[in-house]
mmCIF file of C-alpha atoms in Angstrom:
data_model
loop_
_atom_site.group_PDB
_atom_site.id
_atom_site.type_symbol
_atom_site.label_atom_id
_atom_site.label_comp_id
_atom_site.label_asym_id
_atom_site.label_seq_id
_atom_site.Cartn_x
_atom_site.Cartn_y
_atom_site.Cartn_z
ATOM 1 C CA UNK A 113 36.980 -54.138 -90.321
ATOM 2 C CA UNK A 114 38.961 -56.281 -92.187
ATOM 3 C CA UNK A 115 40.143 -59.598 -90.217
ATOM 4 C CA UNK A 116 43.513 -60.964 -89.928
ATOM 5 C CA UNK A 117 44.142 -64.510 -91.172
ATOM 6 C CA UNK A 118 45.641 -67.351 -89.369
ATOM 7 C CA UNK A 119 49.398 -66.609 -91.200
ATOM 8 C CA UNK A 120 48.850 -62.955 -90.048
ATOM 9 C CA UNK A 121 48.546 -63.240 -86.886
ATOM 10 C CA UNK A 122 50.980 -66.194 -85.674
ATOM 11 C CA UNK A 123 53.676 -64.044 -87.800
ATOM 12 C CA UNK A 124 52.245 -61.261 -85.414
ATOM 13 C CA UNK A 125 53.022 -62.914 -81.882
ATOM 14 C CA UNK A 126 49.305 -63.141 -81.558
ATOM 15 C CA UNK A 127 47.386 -65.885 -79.824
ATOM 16 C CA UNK A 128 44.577 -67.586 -81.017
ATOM 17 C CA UNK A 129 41.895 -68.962 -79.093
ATOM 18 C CA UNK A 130 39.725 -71.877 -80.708
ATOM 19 C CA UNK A 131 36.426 -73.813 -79.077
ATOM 20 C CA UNK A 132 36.532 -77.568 -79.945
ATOM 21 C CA UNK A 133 34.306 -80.536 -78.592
ATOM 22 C CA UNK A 134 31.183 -80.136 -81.002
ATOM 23 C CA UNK A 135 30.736 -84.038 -80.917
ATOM 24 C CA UNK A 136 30.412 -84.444 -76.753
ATOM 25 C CA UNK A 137 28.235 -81.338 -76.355
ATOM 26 C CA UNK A 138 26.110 -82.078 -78.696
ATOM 27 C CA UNK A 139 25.349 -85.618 -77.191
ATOM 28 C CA UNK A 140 25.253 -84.067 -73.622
ATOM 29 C CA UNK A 141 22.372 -82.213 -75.142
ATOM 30 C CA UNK A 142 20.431 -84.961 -76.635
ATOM 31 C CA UNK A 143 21.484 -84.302 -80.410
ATOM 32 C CA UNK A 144 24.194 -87.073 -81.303
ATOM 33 C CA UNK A 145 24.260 -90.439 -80.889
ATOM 34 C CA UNK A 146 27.714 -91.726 -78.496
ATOM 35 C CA UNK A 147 29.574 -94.615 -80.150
ATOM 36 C CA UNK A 148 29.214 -94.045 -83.821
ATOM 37 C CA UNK A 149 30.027 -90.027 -83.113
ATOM 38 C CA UNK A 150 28.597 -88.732 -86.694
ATOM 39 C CA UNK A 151 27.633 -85.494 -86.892
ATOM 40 C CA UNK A 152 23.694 -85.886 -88.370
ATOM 41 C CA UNK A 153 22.404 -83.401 -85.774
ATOM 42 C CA UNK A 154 23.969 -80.906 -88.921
ATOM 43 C CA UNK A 155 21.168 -82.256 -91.186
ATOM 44 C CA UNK A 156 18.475 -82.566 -88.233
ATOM 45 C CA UNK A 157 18.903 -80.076 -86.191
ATOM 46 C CA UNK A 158 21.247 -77.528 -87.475
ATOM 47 C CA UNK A 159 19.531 -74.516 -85.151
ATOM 48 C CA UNK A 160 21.690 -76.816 -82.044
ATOM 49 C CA UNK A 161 24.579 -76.751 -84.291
ATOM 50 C CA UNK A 162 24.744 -72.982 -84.732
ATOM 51 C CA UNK A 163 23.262 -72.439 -81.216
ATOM 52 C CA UNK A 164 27.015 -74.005 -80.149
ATOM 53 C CA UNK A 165 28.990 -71.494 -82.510
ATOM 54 C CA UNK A 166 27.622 -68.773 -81.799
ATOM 55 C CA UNK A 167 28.020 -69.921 -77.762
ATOM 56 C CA UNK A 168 31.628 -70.732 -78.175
ATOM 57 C CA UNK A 169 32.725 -67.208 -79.941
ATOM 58 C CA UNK A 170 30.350 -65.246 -77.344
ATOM 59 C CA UNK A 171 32.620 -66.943 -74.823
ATOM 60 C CA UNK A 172 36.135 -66.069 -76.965
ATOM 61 C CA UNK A 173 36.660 -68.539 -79.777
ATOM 62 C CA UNK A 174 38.363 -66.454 -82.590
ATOM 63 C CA UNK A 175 37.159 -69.141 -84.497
ATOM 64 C CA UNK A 176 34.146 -70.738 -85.888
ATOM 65 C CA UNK A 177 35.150 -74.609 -86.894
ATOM 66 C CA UNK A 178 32.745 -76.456 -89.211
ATOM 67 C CA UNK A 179 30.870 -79.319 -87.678
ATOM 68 C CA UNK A 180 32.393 -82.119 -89.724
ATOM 69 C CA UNK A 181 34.738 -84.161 -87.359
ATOM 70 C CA UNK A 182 33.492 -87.795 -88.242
ATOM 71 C CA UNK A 183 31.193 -86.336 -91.227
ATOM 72 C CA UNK A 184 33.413 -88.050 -93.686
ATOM 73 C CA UNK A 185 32.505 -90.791 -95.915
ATOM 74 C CA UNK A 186 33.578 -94.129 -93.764
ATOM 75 C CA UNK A 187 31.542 -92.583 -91.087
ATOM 76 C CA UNK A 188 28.664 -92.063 -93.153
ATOM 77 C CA UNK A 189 28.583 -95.329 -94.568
ATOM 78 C CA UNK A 190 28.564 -96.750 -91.347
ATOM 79 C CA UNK A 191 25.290 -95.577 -90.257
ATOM 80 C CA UNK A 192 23.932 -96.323 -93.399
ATOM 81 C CA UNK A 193 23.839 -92.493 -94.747
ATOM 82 C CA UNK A 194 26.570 -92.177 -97.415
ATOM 83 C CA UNK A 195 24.018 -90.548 -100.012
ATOM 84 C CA UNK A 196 24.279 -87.775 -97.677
ATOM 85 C CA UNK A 197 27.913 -86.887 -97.489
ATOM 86 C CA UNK A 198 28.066 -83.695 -99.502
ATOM 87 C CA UNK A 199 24.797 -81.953 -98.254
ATOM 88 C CA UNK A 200 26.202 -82.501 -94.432
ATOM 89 C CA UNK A 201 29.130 -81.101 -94.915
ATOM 90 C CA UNK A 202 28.166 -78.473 -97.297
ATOM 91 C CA UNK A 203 25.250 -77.758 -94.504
ATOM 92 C CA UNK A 204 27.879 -77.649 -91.580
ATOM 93 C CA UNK A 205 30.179 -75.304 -93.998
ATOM 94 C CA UNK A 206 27.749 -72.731 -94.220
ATOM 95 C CA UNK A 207 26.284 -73.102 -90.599
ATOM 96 C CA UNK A 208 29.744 -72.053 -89.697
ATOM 97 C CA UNK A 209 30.368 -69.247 -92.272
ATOM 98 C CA UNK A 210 27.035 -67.204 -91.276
ATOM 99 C CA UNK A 211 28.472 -67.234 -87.495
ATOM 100 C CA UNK A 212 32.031 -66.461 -88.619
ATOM 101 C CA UNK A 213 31.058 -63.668 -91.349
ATOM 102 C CA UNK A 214 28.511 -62.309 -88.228
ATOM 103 C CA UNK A 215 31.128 -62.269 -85.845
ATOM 104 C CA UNK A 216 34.405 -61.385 -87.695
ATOM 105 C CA UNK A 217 35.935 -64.875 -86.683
ATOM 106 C CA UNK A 218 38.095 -67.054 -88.324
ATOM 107 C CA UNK A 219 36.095 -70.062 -90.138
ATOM 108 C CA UNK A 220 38.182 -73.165 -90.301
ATOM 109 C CA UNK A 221 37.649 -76.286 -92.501
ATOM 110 C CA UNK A 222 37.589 -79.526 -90.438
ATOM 111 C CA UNK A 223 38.988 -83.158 -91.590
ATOM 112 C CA UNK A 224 40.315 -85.893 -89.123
ATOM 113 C CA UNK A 225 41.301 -88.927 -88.516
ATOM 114 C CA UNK A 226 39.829 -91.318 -91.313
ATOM 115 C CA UNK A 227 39.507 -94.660 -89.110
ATOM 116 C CA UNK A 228 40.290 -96.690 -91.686
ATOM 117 C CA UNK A 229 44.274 -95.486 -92.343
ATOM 118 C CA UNK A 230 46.997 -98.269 -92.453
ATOM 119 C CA UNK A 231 50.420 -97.017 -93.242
ATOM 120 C CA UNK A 232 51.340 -100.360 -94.832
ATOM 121 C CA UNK A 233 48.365 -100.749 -97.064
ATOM 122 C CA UNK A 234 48.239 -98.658 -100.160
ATOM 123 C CA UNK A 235 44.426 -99.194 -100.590
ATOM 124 C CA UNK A 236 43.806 -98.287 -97.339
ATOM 125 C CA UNK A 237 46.015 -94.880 -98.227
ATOM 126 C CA UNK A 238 44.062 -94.575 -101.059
ATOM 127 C CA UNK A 239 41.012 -94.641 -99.124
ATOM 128 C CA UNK A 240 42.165 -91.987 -96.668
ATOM 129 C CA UNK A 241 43.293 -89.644 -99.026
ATOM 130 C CA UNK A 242 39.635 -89.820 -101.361
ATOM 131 C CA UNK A 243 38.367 -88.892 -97.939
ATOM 132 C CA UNK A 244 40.841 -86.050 -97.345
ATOM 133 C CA UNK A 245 40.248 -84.362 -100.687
ATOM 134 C CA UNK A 246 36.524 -84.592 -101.023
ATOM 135 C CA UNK A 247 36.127 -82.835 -97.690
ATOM 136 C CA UNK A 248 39.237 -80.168 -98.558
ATOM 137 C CA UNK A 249 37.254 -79.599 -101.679
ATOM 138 C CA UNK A 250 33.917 -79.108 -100.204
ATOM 139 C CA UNK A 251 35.549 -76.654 -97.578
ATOM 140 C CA UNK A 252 37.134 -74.544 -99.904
ATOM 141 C CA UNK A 253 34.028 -74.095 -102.171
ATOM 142 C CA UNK A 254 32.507 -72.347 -98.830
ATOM 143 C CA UNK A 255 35.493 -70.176 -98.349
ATOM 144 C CA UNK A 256 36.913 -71.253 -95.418
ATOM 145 C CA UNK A 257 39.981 -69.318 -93.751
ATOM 146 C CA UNK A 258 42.198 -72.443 -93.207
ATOM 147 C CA UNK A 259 41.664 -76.028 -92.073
ATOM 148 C CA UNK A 260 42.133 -78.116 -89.127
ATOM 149 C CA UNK A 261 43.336 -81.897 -89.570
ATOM 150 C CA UNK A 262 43.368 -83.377 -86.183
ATOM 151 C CA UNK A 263 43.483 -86.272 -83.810
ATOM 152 C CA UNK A 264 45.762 -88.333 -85.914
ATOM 153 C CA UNK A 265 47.666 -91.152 -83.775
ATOM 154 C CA UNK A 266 50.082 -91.943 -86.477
ATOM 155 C CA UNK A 267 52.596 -89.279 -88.422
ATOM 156 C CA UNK A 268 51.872 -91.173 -91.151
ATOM 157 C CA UNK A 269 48.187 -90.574 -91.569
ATOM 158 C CA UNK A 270 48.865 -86.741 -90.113
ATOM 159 C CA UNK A 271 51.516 -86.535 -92.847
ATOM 160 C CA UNK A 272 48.976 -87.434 -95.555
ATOM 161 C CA UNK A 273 46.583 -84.947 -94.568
ATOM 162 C CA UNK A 274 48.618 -81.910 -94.599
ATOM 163 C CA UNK A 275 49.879 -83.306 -98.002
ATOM 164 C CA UNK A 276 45.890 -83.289 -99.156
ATOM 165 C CA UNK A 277 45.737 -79.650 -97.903
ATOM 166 C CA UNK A 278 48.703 -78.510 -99.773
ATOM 167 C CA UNK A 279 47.559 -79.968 -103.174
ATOM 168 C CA UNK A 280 43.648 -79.556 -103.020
ATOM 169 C CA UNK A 281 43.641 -76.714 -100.478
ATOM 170 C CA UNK A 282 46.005 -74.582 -100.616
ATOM 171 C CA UNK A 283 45.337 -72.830 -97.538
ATOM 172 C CA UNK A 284 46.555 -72.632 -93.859
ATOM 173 C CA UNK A 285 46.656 -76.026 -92.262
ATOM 174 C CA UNK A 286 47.096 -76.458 -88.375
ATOM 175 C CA UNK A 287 47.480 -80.354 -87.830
ATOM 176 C CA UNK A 288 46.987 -81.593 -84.421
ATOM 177 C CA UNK A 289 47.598 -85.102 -82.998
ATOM 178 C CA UNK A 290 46.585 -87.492 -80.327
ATOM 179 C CA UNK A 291 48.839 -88.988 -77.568
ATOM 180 C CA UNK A 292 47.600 -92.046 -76.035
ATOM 181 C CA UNK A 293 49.032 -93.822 -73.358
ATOM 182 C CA UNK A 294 53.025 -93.525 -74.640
ATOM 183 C CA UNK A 295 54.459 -90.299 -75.192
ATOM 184 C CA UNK A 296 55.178 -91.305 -78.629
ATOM 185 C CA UNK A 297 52.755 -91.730 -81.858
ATOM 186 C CA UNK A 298 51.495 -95.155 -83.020
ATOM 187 C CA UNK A 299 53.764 -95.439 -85.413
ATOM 188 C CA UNK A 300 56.783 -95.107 -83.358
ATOM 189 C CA UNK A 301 58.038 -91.170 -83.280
ATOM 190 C CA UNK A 302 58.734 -88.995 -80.607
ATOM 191 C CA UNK A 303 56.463 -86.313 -80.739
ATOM 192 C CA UNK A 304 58.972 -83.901 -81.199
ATOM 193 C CA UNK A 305 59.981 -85.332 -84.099
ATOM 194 C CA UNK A 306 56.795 -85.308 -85.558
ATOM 195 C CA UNK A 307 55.704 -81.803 -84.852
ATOM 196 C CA UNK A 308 59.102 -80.730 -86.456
ATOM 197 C CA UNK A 309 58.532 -82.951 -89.749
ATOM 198 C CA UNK A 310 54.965 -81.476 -90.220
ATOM 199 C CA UNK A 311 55.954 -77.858 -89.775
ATOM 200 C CA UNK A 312 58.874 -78.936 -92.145
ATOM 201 C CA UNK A 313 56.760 -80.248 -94.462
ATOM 202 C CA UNK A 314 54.532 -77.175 -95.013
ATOM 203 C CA UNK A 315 52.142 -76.915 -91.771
ATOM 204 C CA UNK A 316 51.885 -73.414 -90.247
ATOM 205 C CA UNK A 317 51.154 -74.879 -86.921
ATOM 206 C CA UNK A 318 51.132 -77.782 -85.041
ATOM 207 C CA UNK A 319 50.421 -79.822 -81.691
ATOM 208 C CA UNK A 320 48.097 -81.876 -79.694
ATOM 209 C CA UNK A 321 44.501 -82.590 -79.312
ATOM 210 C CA UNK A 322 42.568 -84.517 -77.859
ATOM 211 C CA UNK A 323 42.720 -88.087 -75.839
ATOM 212 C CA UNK A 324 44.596 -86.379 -72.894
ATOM 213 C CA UNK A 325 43.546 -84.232 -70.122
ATOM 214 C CA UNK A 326 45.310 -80.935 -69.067
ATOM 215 C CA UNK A 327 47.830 -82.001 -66.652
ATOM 216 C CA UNK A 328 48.901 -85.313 -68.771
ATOM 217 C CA UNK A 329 48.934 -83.047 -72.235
ATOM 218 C CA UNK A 330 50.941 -80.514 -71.033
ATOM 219 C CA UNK A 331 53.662 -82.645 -69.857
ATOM 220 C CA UNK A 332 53.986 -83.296 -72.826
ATOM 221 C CA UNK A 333 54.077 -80.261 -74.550
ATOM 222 C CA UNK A 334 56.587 -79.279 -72.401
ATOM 223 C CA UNK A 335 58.536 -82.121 -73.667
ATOM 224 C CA UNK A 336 58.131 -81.090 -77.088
ATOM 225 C CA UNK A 337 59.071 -77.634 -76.717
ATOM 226 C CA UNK A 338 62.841 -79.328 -75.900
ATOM 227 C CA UNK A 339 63.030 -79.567 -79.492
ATOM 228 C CA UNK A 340 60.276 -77.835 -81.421
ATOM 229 C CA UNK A 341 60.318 -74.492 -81.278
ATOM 230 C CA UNK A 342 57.372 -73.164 -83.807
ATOM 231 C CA UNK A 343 53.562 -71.768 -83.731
ATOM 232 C CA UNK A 344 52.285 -74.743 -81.283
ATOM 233 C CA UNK A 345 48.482 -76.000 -80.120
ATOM 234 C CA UNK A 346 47.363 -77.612 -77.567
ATOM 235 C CA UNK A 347 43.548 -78.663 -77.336
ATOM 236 C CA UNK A 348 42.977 -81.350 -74.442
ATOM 237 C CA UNK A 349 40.396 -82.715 -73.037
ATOM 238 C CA UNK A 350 38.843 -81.356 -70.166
ATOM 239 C CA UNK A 351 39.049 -84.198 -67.690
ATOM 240 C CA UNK A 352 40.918 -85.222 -64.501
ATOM 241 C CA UNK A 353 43.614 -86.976 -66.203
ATOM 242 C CA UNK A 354 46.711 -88.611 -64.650
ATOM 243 C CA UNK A 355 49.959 -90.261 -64.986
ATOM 244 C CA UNK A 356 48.481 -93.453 -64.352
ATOM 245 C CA UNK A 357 45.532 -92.485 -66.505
ATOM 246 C CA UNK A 358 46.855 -90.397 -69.091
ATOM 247 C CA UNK A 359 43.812 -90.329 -71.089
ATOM 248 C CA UNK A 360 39.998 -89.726 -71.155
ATOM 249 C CA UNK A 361 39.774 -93.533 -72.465
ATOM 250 C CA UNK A 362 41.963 -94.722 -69.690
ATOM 251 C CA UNK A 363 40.027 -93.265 -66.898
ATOM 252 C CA UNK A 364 38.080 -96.318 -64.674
ATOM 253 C CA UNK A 365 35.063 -95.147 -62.429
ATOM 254 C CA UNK A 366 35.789 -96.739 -59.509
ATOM 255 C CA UNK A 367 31.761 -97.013 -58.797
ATOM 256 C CA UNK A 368 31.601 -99.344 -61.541
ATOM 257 C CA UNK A 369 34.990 -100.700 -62.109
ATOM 258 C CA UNK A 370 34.549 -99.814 -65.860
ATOM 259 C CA UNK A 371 35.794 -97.498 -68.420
ATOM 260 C CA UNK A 372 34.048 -93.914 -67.859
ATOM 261 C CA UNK A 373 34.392 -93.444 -71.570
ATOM 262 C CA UNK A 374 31.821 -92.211 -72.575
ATOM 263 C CA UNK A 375 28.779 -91.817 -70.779
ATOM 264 C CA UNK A 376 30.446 -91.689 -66.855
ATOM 265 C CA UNK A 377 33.236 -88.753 -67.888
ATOM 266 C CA UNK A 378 30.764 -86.511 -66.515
ATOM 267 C CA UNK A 379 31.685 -87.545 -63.179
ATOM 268 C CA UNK A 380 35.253 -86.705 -63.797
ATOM 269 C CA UNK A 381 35.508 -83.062 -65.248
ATOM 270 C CA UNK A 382 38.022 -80.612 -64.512
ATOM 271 C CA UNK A 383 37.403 -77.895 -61.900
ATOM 272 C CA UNK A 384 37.267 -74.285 -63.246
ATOM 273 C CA UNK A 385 40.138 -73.764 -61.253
ATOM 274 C CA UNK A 386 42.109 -76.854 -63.366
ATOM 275 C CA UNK A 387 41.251 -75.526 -66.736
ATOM 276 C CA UNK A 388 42.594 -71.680 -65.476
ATOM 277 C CA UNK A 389 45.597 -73.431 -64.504
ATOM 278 C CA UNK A 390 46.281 -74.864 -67.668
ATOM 279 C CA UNK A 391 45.771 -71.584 -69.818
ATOM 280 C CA UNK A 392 48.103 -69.720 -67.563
ATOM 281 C CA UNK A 393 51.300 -73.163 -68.354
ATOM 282 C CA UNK A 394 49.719 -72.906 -71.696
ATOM 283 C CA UNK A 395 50.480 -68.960 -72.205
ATOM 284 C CA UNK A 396 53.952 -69.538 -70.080
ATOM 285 C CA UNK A 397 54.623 -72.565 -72.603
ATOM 286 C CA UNK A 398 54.393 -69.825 -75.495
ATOM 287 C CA UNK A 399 50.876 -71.931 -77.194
ATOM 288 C CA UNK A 400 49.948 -69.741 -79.615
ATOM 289 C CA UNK A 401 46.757 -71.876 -80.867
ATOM 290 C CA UNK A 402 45.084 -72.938 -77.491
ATOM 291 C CA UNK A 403 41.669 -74.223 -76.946
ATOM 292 C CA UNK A 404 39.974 -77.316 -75.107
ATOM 293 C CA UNK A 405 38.075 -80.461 -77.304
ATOM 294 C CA UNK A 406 35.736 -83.107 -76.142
ATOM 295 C CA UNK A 407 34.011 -81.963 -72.984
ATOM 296 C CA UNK A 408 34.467 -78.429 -74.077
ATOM 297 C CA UNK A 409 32.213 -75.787 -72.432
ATOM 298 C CA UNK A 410 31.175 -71.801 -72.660
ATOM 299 C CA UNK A 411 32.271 -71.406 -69.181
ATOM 300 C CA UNK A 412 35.626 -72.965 -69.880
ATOM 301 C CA UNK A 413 36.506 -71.514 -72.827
ATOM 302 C CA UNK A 414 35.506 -67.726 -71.390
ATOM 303 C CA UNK A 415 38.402 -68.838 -68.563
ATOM 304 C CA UNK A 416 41.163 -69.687 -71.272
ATOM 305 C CA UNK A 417 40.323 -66.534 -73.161
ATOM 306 C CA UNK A 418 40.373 -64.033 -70.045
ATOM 307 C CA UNK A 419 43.798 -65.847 -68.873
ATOM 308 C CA UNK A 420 45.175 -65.258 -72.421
ATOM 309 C CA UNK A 421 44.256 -61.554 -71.601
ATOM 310 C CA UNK A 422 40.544 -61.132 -73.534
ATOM 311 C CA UNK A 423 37.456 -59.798 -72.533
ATOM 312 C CA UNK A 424 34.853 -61.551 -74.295
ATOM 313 C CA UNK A 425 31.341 -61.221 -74.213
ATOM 314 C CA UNK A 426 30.825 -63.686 -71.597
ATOM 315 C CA UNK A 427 33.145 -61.897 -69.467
ATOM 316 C CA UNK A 428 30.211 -59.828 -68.824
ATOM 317 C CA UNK A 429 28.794 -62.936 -66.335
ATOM 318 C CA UNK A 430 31.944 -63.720 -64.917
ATOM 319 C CA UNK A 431 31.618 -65.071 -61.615
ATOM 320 C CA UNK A 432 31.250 -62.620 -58.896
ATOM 321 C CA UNK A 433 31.040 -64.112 -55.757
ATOM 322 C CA UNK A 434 31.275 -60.906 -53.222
ATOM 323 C CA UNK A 435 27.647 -60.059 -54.576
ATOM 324 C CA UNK A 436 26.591 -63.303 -52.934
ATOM 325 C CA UNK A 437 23.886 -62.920 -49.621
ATOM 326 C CA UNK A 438 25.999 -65.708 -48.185
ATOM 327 C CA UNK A 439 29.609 -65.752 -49.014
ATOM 328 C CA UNK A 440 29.764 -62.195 -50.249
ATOM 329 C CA UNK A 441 32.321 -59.964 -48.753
ATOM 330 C CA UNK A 442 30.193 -57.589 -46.700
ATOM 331 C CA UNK A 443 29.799 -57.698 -42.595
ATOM 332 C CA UNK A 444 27.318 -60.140 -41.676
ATOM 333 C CA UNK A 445 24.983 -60.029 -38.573
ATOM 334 C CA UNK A 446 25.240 -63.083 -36.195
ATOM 335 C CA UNK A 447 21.854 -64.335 -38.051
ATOM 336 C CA UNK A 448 23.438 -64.641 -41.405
ATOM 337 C CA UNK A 449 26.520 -65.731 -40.028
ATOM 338 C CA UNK A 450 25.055 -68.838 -38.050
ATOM 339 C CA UNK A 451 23.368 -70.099 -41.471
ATOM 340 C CA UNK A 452 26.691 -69.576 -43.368
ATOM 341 C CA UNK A 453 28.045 -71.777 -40.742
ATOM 342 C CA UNK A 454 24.866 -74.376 -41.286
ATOM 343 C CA UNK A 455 25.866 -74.526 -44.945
ATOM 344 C CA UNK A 456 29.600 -74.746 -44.741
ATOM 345 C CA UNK A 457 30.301 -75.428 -41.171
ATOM 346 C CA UNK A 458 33.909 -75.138 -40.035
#
């Protein structure tokens, strides 16, 4: 059966449901190195790489998004592997295309935020934009469906991407930013304003991703929906963010009196419970592109899919908790109620 493409289905009304956070669950499993974040577990263990695809769209991603966040040439060069630029993303391209062309999902080109961008420097511009096309070039060459650019802080830079996937892609682009601690981008616009200029400008969806958790993301959104009115994403993080900590980055364990960033965010993960709650604003909030990033999970994404009304695979191993011997709903005896009581006692 023939799939629909991105364009299709947002003129359709249709959702779309999309599994981020390669680059954290790939370190929680021992395959990526925290700090530098480069994506080499593509070129060293690419069986882990697919082994996440294929998790994420048994759980309801309708997409399969190449692994190369941070596989760019800057990022490369840092850990001394530049010579190796094409065959990692090329690699990551088609890891991504057997799951997608196995599972009838969407495969989506992946560029980000280059690191080295500065508005007011024309070399560094440059710079960014070589990076831009070489990786819109090597994603089209594989066929993708569309392509993300994400977790910009400026417009500017976010600008400059969609401009590289106009001219040397010429496919779909959803662009996605990053709020950090102001509800404004680094470079001084309300994000209104700058979700409105890159639709304007040619980008058939746009929104957020990234940096903030649930409850501090969607705040937000809601904020930008006072003015923006198109095809809209949201992607946070999956951690206990607040208005005093509005991001992952910003979050202090109190144990240690230090940033949890990265290695302690474990200790601060949303509750099932949190991440169902934020499908069901999301859905209200009319997100038509909705997902989670860093910190992703299978068992969180299966919960944003079934609240945006799917029945995915994993569905299958939803939680049923009145097949429990303890806390199942059936009539205990006064044995079996005395050691619920031990376990949870009232």
């Amino acid at each position: 059966m023939p799939k629909k493409g991105l364009k299709e289905r947002i003129q359709a009304g249709d959702n779309i449901i999309v599994a981020e956070g390669y680059v954290f669950e790939l370190e929680r499993r021992g395959y990526l190195r925290a700090g530098c974040f480069v994506p080499e577990v593509v070129l060293e263990h690419p069986e882990q790489v697919k082994a996440v695809h294929e998790e994420y769209v048994h759980a309801g991603s309708d997409v399969v998004l190449a692994f190369t966040y941070y596989g760019h040439r800057e990022k490369l060069k840092l850990i001394g592997r530049e010579d190796e630029l094409k065959s990692l993303n090329i690699k990551a391209l088609r890891l991504a295309k057997d799951v997608a062309d196995r599972t009838n999902a969407l495969l989506a080109g992946n560029i980000c935020n280059s690191t080295i961008f500065k508005r007011d420097c024309p070399d560094a511009v440059e710079k960014a934009r070589a990076i831009f096309k070489e990786q819109i070039e090597w994603a089209i060459s594989e066929g993708v469906d569309y392509i993300v650019a994400e977790t910009f802080s400026e417009y500017a830079e976010a600008a400059l991407a969609l401009e590289c996937i106009k001219e040397y892609g010429k496919v779909p682009a959803v662009v996605t930013m990053i709020a950090h601690a102001e509800d404004k981008t680094v470079d001084g616009l309300a994000f209104g304003e700058a979700m409105n200029k890159l639709y304007a400008a040619g980008a058939d969806i746009v929104g957020l991703n990234c940096g903030r958790g649930p409850t501090t993301m969607l705040s937000l959104i809601r904020d930008i929906r006072k003015t923006y009115k198109g095809p809209m994403a949201a992607l946070p993080v999956p951690y206990r963010t607040t208005p005093d900590e509005p991001t992952f980055q910003s979050i202090i364990n109190l144990e240690t009196g230090k940033q949890a960033f990265p290695e302690d965010l474990t200790a601060f993960h949303c509750s099932r419970t949190q991440i169902r709650k934020f499908a069901e604003e999301s859905r209200e909030l009319g997100v038509q592109y909705v997902g989670l990033c860093c910190g992703n999970a299978s068992h969180f994404m299966r919960i944003v899919a079934e609240v945006y009304g799917r029945t995915p695979p994993a569905s299958k191993y939803s939680p049923d908790m009145s097949q429990h011997f303890i806390w199942g709903d059936k009539n205990f005896d006064s044995y079996h109620t005395e050691y619920r009581n031990t376990l949870a006692p009232k």
